[in-house]
Short mmCIF file of C-alpha atoms and ligand atoms in Angstrom, two decimals:
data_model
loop_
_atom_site.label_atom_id
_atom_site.label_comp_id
_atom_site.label_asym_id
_atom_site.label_seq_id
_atom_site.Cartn_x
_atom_site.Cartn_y
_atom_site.Cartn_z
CA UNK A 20 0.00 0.00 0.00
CA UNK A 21 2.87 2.62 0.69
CA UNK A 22 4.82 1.80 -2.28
CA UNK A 23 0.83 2.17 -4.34
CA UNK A 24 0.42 5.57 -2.66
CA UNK A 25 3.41 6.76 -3.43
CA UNK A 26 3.50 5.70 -6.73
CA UNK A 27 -0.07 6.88 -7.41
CA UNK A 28 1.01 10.68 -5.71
CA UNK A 29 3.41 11.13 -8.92
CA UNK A 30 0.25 9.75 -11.58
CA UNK A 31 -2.11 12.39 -10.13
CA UNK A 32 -0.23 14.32 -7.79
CA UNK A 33 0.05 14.92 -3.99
CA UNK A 34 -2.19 17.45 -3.79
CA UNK A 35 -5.02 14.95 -5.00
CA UNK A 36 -4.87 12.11 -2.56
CA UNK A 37 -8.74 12.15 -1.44
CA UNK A 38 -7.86 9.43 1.53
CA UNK A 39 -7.55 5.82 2.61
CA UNK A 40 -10.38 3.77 3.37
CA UNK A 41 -9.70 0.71 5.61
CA UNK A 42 -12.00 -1.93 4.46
CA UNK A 43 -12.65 -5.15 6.73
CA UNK A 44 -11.56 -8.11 4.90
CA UNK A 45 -11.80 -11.00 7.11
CA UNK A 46 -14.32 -11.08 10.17
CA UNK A 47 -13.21 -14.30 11.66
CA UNK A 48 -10.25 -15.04 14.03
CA UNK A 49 -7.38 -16.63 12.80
CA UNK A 50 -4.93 -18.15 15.66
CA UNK A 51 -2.14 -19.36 13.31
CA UNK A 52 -0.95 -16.25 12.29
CA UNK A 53 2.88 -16.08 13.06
CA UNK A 54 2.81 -12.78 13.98
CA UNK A 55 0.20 -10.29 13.30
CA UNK A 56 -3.30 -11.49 11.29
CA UNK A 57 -4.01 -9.35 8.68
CA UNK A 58 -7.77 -8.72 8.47
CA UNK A 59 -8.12 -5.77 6.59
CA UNK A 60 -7.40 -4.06 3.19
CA UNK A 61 -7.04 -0.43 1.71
CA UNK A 62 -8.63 1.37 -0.53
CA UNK A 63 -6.67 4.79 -2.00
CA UNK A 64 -8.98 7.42 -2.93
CA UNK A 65 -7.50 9.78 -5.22
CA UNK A 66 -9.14 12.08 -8.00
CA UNK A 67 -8.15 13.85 -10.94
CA UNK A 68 -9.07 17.14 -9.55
CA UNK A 69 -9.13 17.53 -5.86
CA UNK A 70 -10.94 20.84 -5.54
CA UNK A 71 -13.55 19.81 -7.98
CA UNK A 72 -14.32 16.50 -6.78
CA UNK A 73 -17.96 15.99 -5.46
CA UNK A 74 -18.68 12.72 -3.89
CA UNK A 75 -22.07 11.24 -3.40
CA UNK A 76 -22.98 10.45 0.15
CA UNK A 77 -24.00 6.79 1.33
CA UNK A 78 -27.57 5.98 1.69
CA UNK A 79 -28.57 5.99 5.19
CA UNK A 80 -30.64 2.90 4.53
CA UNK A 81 -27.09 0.98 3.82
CA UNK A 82 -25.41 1.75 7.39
CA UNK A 83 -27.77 1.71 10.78
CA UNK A 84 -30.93 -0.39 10.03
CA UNK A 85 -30.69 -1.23 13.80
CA UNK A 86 -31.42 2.35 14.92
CA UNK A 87 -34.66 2.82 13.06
CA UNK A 88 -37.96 1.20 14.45
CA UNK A 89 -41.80 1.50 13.80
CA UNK A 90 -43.64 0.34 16.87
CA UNK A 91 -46.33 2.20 16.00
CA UNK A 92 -47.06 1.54 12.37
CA UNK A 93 -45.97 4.92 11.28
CA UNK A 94 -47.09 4.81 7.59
CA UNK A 95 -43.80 7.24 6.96
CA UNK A 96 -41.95 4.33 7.37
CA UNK A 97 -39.22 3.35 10.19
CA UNK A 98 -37.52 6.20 12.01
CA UNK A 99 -35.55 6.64 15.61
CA UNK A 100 -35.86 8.80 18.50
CA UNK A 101 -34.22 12.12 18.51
CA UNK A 102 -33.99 14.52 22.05
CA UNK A 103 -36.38 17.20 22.15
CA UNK A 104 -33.85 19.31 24.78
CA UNK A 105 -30.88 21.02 24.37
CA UNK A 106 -28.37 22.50 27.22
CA UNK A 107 -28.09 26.30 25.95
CA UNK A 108 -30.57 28.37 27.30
CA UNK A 109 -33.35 29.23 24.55
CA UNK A 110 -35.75 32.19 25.55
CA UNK A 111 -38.87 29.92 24.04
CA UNK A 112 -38.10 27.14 25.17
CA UNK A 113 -39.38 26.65 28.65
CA UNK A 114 -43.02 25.70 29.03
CA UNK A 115 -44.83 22.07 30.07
CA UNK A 116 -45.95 19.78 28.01
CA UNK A 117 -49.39 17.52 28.60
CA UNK A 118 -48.87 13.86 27.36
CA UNK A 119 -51.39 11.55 26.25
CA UNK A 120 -52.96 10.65 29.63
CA UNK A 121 -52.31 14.19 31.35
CA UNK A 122 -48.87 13.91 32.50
CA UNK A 123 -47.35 16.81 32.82
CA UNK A 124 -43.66 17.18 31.31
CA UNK A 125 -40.87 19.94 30.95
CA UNK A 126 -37.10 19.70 30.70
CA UNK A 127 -35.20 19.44 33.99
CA UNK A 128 -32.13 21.37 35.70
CA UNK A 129 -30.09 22.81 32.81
CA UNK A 130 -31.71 22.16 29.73
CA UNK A 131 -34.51 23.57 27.72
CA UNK A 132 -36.98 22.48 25.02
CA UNK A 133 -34.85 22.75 21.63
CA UNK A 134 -38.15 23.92 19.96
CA UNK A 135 -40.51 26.95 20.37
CA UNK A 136 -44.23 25.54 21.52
CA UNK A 137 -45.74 26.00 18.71
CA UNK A 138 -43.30 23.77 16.68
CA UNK A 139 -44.11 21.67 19.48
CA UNK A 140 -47.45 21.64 18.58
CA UNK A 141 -47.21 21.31 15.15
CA UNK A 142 -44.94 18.15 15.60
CA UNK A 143 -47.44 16.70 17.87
CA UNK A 144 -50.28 17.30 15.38
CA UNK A 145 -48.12 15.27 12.58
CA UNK A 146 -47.69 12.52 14.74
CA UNK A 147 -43.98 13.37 14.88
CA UNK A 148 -43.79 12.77 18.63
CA UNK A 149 -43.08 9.66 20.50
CA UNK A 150 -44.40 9.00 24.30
CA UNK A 151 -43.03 5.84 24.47
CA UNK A 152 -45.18 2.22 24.19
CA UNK A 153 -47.43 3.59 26.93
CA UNK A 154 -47.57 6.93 26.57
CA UNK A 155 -46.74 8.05 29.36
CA UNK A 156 -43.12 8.65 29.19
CA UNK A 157 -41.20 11.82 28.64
CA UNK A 158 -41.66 12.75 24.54
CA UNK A 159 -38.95 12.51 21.49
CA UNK A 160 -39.19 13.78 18.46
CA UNK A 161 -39.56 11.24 15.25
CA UNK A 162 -36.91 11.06 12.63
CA UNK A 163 -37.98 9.09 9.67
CA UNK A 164 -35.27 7.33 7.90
CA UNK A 165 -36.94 8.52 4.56
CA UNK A 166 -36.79 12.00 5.41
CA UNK A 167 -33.00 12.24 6.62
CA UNK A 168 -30.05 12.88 4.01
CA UNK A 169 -27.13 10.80 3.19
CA UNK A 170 -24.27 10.13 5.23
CA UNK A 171 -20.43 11.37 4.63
CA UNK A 172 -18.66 8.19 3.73
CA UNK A 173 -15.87 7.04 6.27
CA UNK A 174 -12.63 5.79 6.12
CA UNK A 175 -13.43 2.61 8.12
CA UNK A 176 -15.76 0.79 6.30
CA UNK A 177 -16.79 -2.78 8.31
CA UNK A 178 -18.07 -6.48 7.08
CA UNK A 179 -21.30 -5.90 7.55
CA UNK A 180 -21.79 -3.13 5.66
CA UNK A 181 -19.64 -3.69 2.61
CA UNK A 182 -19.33 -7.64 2.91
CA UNK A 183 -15.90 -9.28 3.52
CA UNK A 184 -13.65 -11.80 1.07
CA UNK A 185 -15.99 -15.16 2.54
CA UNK A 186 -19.48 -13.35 1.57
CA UNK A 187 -17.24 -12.66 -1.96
CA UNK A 188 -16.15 -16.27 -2.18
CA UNK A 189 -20.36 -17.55 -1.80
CA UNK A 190 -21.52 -15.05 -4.37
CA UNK A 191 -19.02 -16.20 -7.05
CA UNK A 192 -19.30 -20.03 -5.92
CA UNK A 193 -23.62 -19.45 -6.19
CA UNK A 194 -22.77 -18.00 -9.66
CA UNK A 195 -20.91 -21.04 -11.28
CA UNK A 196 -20.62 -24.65 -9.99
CA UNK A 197 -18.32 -25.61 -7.75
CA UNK A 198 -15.58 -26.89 -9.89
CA UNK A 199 -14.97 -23.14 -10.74
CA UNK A 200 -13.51 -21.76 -8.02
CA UNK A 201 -12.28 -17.98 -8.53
CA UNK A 202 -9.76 -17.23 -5.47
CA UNK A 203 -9.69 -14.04 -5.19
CA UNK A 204 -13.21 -12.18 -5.60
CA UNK A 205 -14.49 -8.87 -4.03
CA UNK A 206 -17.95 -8.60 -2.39
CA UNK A 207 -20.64 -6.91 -4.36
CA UNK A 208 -21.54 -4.80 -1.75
CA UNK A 209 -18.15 -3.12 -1.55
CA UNK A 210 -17.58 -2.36 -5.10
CA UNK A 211 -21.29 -0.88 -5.11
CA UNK A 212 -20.57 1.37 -2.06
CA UNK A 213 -17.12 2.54 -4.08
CA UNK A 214 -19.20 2.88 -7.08
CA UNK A 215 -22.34 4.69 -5.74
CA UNK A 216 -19.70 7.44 -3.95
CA UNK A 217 -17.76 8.06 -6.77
CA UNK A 218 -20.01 7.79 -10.27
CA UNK A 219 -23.50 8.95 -11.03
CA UNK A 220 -26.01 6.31 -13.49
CA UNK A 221 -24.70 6.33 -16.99
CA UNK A 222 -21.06 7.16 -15.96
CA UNK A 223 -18.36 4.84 -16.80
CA UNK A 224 -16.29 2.86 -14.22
CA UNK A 225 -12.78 0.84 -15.68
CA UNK A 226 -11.43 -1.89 -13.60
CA UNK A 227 -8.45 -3.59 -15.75
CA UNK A 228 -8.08 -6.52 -13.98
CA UNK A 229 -11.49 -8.09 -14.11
CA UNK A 230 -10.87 -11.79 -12.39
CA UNK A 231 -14.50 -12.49 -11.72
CA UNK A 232 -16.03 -9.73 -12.90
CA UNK A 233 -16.94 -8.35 -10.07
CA UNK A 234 -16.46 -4.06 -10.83
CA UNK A 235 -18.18 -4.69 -14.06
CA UNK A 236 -20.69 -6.68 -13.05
CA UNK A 237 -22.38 -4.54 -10.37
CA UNK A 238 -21.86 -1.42 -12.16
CA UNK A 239 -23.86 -3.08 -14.71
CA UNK A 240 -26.50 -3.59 -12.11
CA UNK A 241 -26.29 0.13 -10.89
CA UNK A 242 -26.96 1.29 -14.16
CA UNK A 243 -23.13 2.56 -15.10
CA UNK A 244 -21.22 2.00 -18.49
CA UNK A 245 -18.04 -0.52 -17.81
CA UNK A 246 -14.95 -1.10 -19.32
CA UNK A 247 -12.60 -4.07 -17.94
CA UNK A 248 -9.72 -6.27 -18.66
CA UNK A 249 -8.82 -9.70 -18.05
CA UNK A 250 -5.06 -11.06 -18.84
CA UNK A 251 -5.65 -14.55 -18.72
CA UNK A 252 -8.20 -15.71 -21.57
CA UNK A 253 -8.79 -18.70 -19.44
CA UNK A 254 -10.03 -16.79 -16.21
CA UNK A 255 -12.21 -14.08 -18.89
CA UNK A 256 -13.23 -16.96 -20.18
CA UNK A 257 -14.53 -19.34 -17.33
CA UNK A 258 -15.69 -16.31 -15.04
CA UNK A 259 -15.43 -12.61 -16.49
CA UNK A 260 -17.93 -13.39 -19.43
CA UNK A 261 -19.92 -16.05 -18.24
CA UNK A 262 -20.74 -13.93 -14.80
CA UNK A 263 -21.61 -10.25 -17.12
CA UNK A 264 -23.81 -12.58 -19.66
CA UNK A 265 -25.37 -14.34 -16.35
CA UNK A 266 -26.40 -10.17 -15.25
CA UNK A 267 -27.32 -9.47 -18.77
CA UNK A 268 -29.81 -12.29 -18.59
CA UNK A 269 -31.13 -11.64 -15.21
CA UNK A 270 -29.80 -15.00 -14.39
CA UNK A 271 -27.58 -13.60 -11.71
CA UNK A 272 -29.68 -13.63 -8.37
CA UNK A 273 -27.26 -13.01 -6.00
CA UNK A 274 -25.17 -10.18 -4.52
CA UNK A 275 -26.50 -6.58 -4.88
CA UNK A 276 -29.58 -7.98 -7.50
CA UNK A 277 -32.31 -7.41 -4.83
CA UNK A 278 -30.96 -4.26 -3.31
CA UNK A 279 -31.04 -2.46 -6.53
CA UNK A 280 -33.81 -4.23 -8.09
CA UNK A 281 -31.89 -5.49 -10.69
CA UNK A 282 -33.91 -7.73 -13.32
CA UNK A 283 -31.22 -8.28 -16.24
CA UNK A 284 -31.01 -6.22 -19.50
CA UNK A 285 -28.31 -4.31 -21.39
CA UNK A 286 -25.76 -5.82 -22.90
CA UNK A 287 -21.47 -5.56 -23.73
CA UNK A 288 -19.06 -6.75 -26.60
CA UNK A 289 -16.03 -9.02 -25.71
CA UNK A 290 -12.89 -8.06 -27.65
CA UNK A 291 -9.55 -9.96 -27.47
CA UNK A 292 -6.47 -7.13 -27.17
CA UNK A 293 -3.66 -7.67 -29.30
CA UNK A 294 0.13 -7.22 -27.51
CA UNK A 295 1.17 -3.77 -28.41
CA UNK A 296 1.72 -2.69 -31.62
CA UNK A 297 4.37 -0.44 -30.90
CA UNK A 298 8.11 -0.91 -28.43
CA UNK A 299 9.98 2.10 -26.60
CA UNK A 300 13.71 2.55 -25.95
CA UNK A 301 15.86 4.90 -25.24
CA UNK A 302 13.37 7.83 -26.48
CA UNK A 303 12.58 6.14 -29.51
CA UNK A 304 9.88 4.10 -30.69
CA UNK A 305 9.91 1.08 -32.74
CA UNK A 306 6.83 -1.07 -34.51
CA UNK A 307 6.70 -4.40 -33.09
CA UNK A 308 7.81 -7.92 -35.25
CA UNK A 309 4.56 -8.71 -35.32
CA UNK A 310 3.32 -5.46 -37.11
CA UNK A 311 3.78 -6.16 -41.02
CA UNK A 312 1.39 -6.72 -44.00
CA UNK A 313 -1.96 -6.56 -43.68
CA UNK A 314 -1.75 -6.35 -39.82
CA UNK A 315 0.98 -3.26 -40.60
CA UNK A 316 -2.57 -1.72 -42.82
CA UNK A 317 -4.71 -2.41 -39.68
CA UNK A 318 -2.80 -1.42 -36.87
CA UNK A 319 -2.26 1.93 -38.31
CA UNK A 320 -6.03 2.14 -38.93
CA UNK A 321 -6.92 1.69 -35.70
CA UNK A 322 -4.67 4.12 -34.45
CA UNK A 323 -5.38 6.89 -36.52
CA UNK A 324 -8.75 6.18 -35.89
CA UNK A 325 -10.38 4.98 -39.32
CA UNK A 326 -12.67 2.27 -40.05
CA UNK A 327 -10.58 -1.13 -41.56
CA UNK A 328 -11.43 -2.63 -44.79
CA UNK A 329 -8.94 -4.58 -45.57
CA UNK A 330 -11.18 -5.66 -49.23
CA UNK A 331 -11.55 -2.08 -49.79
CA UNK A 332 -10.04 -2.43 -53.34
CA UNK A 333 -7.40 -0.09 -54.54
CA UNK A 334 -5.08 1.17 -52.56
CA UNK A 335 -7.17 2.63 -49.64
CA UNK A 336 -7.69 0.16 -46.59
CA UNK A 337 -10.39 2.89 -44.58
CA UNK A 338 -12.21 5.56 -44.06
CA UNK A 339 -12.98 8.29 -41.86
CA UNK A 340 -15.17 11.03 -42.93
CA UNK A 341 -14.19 12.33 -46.49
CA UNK A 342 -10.85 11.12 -45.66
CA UNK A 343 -9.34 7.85 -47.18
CA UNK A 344 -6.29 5.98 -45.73
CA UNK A 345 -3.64 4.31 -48.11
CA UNK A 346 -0.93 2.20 -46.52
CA UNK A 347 2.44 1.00 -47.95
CA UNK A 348 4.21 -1.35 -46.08
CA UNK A 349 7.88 0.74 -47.85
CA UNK A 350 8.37 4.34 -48.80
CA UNK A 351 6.05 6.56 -50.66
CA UNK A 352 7.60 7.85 -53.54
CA UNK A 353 6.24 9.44 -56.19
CA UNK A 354 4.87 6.35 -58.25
CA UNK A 355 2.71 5.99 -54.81
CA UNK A 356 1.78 9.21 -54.39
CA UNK A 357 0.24 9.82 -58.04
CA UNK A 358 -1.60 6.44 -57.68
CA UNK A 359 -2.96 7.13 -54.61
CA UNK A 360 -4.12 10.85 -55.37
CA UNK A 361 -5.64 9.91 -58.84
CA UNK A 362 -7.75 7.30 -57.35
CA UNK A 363 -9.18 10.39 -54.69
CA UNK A 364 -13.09 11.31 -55.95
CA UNK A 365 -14.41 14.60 -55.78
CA UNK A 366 -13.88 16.03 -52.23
CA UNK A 367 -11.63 13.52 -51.10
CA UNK A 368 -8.51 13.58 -48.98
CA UNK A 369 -6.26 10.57 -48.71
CA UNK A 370 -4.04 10.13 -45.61
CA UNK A 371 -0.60 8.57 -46.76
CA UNK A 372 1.29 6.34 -44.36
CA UNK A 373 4.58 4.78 -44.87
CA UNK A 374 7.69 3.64 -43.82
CA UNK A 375 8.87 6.44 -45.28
CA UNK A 376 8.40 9.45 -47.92
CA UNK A 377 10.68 10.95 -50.54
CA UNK A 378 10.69 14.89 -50.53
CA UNK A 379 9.41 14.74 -54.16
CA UNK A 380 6.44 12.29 -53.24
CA UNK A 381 5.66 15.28 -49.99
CA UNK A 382 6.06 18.56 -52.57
CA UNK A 383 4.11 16.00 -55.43
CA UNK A 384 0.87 15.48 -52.60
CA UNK A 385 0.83 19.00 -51.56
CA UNK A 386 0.35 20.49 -54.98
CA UNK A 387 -2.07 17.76 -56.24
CA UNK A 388 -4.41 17.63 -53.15
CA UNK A 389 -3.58 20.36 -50.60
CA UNK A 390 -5.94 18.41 -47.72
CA UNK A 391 -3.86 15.56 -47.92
CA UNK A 392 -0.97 14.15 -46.26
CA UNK A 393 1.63 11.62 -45.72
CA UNK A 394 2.50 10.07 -42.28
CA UNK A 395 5.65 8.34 -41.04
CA UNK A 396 5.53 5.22 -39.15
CA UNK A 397 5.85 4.47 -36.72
CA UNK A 398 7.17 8.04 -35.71
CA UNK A 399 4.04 10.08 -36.38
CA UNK A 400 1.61 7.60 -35.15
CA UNK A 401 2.86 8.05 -31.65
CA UNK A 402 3.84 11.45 -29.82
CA UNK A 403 6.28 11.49 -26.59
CA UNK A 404 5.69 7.93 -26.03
CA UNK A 405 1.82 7.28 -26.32
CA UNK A 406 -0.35 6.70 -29.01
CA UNK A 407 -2.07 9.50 -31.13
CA UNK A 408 -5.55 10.39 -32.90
C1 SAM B 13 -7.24 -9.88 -7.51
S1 SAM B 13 -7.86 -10.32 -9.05
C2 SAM B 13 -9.21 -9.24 -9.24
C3 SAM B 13 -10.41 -9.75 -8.59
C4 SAM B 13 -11.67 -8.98 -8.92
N1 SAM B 13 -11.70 -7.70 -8.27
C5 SAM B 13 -12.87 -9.80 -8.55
O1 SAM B 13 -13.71 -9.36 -7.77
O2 SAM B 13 -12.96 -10.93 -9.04
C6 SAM B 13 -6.71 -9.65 -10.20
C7 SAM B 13 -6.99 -10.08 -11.64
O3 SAM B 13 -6.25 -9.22 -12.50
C8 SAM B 13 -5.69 -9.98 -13.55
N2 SAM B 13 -4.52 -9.24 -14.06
C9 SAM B 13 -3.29 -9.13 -13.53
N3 SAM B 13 -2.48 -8.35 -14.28
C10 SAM B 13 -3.25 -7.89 -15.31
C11 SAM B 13 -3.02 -7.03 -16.41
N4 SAM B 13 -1.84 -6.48 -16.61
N5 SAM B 13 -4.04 -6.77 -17.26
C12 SAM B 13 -5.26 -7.33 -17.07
N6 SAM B 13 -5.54 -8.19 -16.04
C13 SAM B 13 -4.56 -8.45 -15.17
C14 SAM B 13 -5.37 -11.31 -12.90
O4 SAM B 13 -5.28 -12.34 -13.87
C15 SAM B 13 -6.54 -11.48 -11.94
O5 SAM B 13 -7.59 -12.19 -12.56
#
């Protein structure tokens, strides 16, 4: 975790570490231990912008069930008992108070009634005050769980609220049969408490190494667009996918499904990644082995962002717009260039890219079609060290 935080201050910068949220991973005792047993993990809250980061408060519902009661069939729903007095002197707030079967009540010694009578009296008309079961005791004020705000998040965030890693190993063993066992799973609960602080519905949460599925599948369930990553095809394979098209389906009963009211719909494309076209050193950068042919045409569609078509006939390979890319796996000279600009129709602009580009084949392009251009690769396909548009 120290090493992470430090390495995380240089990516976004001191100044936006948000804080470190202890989350209770393990519940139960363990005795063997050689030293110390390690029961908890951390989460490092950082944003892109401190000063303009806004995070949504947790739903009171989520954290103190226990407080709230109805004993008497309030239709407003559960709520808890909150003191009517206060210890500063308040110049309306001394008077008596008649309960339900005449007995007489006012705040003793050093404190005062918090309200003014006639809020008193308007509480007590709403039903918002509580004389205990009998009615007879001295009266509290109502506070419905409906009608109180959110709660600041913590840094301490326990089992019970968020779940702990044996709730996470159930939910993924309930998903699949037992002879898929995923050994390292988080608990729905916390990734929806990270994900309903930090993103609003329709926002888009990335977790790059998927494993179960977990991030991706309860931000489906939440209503958020998701982006993930799995290295091993064998572990997308036999969890990642199976788990998102078991949440698509509605299939997935478990975890946060009845909190949210989550019923299945939606949908997501698998893609498989291909290693990286491109290798740095020493400042410089270099096309991989891999990258020649028709996977040199592709790979430098995709990065300059037009659509492939490889059986696009001729000598273009995409499109994007009115723009048409061309691709020579070897220089463009100026046999290229004329072929390429002749086969241009009216309002067309052809993108160039090579290995490399005679002068005469640059000067030839600029005075036959002044929108187009020729590109170097792999040097202008990449700028200080990551790809470009
Ligand atoms: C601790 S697990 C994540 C568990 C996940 N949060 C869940 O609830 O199931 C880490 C996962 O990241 C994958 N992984 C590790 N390095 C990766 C990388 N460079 N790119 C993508 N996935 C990676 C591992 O194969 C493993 O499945």
């Amino acid at each position: 975790m120290a090493y992470c935080r430090v390495l995380m201050d240089e990516i976004f910068g001191r100044g936006n570490f948000v804080g470190t949220v202890v989350w209770q991973k393990i519940h139960a005792r363990n005795n063997s231990a050689q030293h110390l047993s390690s029961v908890h993990d951390y989460l490092l809250v950082y944003a892109r912008s401190k000063s303009d980061l806004v995070l949504n408060k947790i739903d009171r519902t989520e954290l103190s069930d226990q407080e709230f009661w109805n004993p008497d069939n309030d239709p407003r729903g559960p709520w808890r008992r909150s003191d009517l007095t206060a210890s500063h002197a308040y110049e309306d707030g001394r008077y008596e108070v008649v309960g339900p079967h005449g007995d007489v009540f006012s705040p003793r010694g050093n404190r005062w009634w918090s309200c003014s009578r006639e809020t008193f009296d308007a509480l007590r008309e709403d039903n918002r005050i509580w004389w205990g079961k009998t009615g007879r005791t001295f009266p509290f004020r109502k506070r419905f769980q409906s009608e109180l705000g959110g709660l600041v998040p913590t840094t301490f965030w326990t089992h019970d609220e968020v779940g702990d890693n044996r709730q996470a190993k159930t939910e993924v063993t309930k998903l699949f049969d037992r002879s898929r066992i995923f050994s390292t799973p988080k608990p729905e609960a916390l990734l929806k408490r990270v994900i309903q602080i930090a993103t609003d519905p329709g926002d888009v949460v990335v977790d790059v190494f998927a494993g179960s599925g977990t991030t991706a599948a309860v931000a489906h369930k939440m209503g958020r667009r998701w982006v993930t990553a799995e290295i091993l095809e064998e572990t997308a394979e036999t969890f990642t996918r199976p788990r998102l098209e078991k949440v698509v389906a509605g299939d997935d009963l478990g975890g946060i499904t009845k909190t949210v009211g989550w019923e299945g719909g939606g949908g997501f494309r698998s893609l498989k990644a291909s290693p990286s076209a491109f290798d740095f050193a020493d400042g410089r950068v270099f096309l991989a082995d891999w990258v020649e042919g028709e996977d040199f045409a592709a790979v430098v569609a995709a990065q300059l962002g037009f659509m492939y078509d490889s059986a696009d006939g001729g000598p273009f390979c995409g499109t994007k717009g009115r723009a048409r890319l061309a691709v020579v796996d070897g220089v463009v000279d100026e046999v290229v260039a004329r072929g390429v600009i002749g086969r241009l129709d009216e309002g067309e602009r052809a993108v160039i890219v090579g290995r490399g580009a005679t002068p005469e084949a640059q000067s030839l392009i600029a005075e036959l079609s002044p929108g187009s251009k020729v590109l170097k690769a792999p040097r202008d396909l990449v700028r200080r060290g990551k790809a470009v548009r």
